[in-house]
mmCIF file of C-alpha atoms in Angstrom:
data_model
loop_
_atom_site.group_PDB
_atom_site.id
_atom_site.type_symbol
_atom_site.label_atom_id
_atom_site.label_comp_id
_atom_site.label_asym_id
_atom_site.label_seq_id
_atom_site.Cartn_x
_atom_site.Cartn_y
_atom_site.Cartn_z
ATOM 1 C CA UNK A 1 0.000 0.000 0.000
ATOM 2 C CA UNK A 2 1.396 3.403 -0.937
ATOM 3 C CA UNK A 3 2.311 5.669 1.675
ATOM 4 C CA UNK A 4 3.498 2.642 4.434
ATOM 5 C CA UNK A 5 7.464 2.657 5.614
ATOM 6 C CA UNK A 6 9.499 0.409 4.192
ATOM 7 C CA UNK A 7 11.051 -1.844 6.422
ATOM 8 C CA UNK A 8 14.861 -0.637 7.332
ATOM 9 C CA UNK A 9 18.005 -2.123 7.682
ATOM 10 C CA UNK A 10 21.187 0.290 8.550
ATOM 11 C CA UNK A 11 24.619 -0.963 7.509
ATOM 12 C CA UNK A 12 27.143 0.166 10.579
ATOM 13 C CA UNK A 13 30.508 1.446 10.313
ATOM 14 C CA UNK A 14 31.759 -2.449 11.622
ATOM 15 C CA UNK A 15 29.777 -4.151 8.978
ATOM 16 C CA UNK A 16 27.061 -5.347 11.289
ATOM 17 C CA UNK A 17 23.387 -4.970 9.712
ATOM 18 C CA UNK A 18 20.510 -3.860 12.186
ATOM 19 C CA UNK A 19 16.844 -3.990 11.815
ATOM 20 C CA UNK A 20 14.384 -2.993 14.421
ATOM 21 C CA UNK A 21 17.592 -2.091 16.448
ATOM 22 C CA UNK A 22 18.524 -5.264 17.112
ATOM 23 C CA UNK A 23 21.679 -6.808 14.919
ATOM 24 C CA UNK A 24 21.106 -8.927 12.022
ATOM 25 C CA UNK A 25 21.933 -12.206 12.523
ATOM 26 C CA UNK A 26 24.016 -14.946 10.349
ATOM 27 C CA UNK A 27 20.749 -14.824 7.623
ATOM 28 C CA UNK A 28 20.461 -11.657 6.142
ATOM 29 C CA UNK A 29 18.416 -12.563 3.019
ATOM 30 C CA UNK A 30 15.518 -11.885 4.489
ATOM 31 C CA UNK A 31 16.573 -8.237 4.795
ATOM 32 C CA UNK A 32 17.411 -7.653 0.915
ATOM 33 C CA UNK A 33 14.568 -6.018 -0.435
ATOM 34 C CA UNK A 34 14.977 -3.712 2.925
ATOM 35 C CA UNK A 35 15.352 0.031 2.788
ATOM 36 C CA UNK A 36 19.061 0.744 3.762
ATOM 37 C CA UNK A 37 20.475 3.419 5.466
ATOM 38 C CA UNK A 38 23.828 3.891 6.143
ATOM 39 C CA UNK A 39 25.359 5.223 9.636
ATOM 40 C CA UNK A 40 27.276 8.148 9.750
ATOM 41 C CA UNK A 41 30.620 7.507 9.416
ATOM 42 C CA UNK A 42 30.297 4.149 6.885
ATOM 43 C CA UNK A 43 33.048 3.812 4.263
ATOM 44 C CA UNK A 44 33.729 1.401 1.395
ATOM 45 C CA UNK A 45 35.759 -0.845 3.936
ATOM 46 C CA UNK A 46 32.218 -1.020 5.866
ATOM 47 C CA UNK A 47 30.911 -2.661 2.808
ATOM 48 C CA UNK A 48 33.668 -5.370 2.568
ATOM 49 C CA UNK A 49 33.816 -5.643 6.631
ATOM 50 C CA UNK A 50 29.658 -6.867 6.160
ATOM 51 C CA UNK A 51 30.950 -9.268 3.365
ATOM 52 C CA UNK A 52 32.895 -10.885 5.911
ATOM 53 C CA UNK A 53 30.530 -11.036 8.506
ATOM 54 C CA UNK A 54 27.681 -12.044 6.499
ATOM 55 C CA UNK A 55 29.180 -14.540 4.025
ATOM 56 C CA UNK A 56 26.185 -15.829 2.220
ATOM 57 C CA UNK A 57 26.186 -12.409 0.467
ATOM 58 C CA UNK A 58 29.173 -13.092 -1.418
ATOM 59 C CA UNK A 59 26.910 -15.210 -3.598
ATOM 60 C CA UNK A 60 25.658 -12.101 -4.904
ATOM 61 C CA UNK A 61 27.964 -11.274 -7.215
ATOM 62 C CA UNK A 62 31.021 -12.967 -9.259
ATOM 63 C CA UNK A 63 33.320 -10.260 -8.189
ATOM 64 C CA UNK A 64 32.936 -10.530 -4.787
ATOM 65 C CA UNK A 65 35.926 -13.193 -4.177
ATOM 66 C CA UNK A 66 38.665 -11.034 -6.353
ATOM 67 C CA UNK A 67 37.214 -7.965 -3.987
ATOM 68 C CA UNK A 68 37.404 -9.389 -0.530
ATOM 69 C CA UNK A 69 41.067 -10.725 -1.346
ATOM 70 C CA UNK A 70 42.210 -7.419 -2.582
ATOM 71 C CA UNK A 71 40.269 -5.922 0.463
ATOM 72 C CA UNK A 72 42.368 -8.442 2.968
ATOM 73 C CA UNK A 73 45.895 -7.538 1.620
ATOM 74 C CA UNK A 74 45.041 -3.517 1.383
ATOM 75 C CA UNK A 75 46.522 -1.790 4.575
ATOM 76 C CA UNK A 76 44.041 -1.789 7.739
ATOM 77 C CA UNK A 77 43.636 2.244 7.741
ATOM 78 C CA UNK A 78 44.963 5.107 5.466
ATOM 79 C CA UNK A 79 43.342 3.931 2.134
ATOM 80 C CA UNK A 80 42.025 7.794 1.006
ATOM 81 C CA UNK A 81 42.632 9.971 -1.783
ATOM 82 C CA UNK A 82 42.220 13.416 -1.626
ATOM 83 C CA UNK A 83 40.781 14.052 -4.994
ATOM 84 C CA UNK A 84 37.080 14.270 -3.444
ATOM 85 C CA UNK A 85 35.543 14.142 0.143
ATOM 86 C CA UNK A 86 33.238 10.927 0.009
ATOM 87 C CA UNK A 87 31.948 8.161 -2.870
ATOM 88 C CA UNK A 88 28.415 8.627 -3.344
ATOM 89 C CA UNK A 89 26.356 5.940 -4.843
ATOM 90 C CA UNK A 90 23.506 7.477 -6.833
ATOM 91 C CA UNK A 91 20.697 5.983 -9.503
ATOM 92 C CA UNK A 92 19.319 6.926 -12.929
ATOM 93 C CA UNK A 93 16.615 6.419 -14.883
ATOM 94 C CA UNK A 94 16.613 7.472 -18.404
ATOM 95 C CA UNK A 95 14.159 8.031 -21.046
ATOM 96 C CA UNK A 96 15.384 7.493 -24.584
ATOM 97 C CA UNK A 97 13.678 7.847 -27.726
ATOM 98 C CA UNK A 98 10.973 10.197 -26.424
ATOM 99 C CA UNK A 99 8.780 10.824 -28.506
ATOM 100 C CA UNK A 100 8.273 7.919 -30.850
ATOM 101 C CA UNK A 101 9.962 4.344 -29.175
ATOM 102 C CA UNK A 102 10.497 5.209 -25.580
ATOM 103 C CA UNK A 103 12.601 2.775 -23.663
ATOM 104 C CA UNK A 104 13.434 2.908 -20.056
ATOM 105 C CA UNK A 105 17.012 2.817 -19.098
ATOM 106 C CA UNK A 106 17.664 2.361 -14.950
ATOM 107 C CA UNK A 107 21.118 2.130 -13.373
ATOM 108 C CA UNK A 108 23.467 2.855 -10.600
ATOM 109 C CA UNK A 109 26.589 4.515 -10.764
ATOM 110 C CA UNK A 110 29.259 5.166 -7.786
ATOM 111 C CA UNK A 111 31.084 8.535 -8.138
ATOM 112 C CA UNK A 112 33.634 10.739 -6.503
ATOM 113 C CA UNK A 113 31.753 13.265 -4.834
ATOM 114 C CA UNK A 114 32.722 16.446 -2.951
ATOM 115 C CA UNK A 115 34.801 18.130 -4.813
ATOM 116 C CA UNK A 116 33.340 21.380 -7.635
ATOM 117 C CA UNK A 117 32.482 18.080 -10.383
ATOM 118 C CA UNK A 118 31.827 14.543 -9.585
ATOM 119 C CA UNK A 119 34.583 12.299 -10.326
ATOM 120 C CA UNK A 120 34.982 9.203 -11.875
ATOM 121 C CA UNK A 121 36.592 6.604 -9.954
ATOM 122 C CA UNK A 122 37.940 3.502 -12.661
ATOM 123 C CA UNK A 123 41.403 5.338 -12.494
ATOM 124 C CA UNK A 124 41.718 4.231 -8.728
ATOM 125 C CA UNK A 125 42.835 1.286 -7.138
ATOM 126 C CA UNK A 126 40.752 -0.234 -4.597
ATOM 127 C CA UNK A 127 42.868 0.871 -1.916
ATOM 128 C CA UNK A 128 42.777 4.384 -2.994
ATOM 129 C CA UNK A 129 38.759 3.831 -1.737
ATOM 130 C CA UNK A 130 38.066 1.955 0.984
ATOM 131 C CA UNK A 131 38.648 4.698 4.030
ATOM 132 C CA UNK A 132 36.273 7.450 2.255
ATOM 133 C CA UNK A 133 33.025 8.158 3.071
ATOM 134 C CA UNK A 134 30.412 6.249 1.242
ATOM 135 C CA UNK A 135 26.836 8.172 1.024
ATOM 136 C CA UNK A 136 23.875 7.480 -0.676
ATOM 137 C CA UNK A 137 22.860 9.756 -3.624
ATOM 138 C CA UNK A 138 19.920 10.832 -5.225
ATOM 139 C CA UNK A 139 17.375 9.727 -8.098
ATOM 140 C CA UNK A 140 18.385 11.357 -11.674
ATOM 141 C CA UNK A 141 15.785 11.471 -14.278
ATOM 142 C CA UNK A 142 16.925 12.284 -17.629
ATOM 143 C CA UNK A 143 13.994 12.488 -20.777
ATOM 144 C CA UNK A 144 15.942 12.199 -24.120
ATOM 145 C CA UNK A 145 14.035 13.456 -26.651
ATOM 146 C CA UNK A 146 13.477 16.561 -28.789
ATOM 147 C CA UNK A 147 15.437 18.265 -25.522
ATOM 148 C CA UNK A 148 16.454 16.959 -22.647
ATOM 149 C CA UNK A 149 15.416 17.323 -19.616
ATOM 150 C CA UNK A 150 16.944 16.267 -16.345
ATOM 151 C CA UNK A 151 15.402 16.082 -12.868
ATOM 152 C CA UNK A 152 16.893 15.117 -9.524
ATOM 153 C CA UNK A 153 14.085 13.191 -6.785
ATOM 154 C CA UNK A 154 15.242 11.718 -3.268
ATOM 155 C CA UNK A 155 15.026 7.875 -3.818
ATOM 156 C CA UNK A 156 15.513 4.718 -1.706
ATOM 157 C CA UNK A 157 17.697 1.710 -1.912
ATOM 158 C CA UNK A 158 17.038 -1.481 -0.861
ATOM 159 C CA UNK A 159 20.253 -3.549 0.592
ATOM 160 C CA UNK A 160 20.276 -5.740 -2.658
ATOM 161 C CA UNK A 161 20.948 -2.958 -4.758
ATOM 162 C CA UNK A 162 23.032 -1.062 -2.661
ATOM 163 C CA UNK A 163 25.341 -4.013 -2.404
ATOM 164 C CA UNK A 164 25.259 -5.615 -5.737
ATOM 165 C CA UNK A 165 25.018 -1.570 -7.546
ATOM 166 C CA UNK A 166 28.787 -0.896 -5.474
ATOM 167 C CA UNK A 167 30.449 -3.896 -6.358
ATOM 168 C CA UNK A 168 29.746 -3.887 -9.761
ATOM 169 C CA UNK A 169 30.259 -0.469 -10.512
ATOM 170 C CA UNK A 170 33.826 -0.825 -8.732
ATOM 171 C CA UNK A 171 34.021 -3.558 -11.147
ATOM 172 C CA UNK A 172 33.842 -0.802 -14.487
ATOM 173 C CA UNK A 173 35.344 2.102 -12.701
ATOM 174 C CA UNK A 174 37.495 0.251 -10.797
ATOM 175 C CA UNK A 175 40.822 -1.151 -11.502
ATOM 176 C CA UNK A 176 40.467 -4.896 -10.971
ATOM 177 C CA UNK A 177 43.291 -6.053 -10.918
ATOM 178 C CA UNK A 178 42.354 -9.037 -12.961
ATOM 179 C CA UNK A 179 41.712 -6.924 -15.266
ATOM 180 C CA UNK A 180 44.559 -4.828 -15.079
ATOM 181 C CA UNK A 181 46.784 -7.927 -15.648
ATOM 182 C CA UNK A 182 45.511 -8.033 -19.237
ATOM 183 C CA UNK A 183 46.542 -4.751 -20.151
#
């Protein structure tokens, strides 16, 4: 029904997952399709530090192993850059072709943020990223058309694609190093 709260589940700096203030326990499935929020203070390493406390996640997504090994051998604090203040994860939703065949485009995209433009972040290594900030963005809607148009909205996450929407965008605008090793 329109209008009622989602349920809620807020990612802490540790890694630990609550809901209903009480911590999440070794099954977090059931808390996918959950709102998420993000306590003050989370950074990228908060993200990998719930991958290791809630292993069934890494099922998620193929780069999850490659991620959590480059995560273990990165140094425990000090892994900043100064280019921008936080990363801020943020969705779109495009409308191309506007008038005549209009197709919906929606996807997430993990920026520098902070700084007077957003920034890009495939020219950085992994632990270039995982001591800044990491915020939640907003909803852009871009109409492609005769003009466009762009609008910003306030939007919600849930955990799945909050979790899934980082990792792969590190993935692109990352440097994997799998992928760097074919270069």
């Amino acid at each position: 029904m329109p209008g009622q709260p989602m349920n809620t589940v807020t990612l802490q700096t540790n890694g630990t997952l609550f809901t209903d203030g009480m911590p999440v326990d070794a099954e977090p499935l059931a808390c996918l399709g959950f709102k998420v929020e993000l306590e003050s203070g989370v950074t990228v390493r908060s993200l990998f530090a719930m991958l290791e406390r809630y292993p069934l996640l890494t099922r998620l997504n193929a780069f999850f192993p490659t991620y959590l090994e480059q995560y273990g051998a990165a140094p425990a604090s000090g892994c900043q850059c100064d280019d921008f203040s936080h990363i801020e994860f943020n969705k779109t939703v495009e409308m191309v072709g506007y008038p005549g065949e209009p197709r919906l485009e929606i996807y997430s995209s993990l920026v520098g943020a902070g700084g007077p433009e957003p920034r890009e972040i495939r020219n950085y290594e992994l632990e270039q990223l995982l001591d800044m900030p990491l915020k939640l963005g907003r909803l852009k809607h871009i109409v492609f058309g005769d003009k466009v148009d762009q609008f910003e909205f306030g939007t919600v996450f849930n955990l799945f694609e909050f979790i899934d929407g980082v990792v792969w965008e590190l993935s692109f605008h990352g440097t994997l190093r799998a992928c760097a090793l074919r270069r």
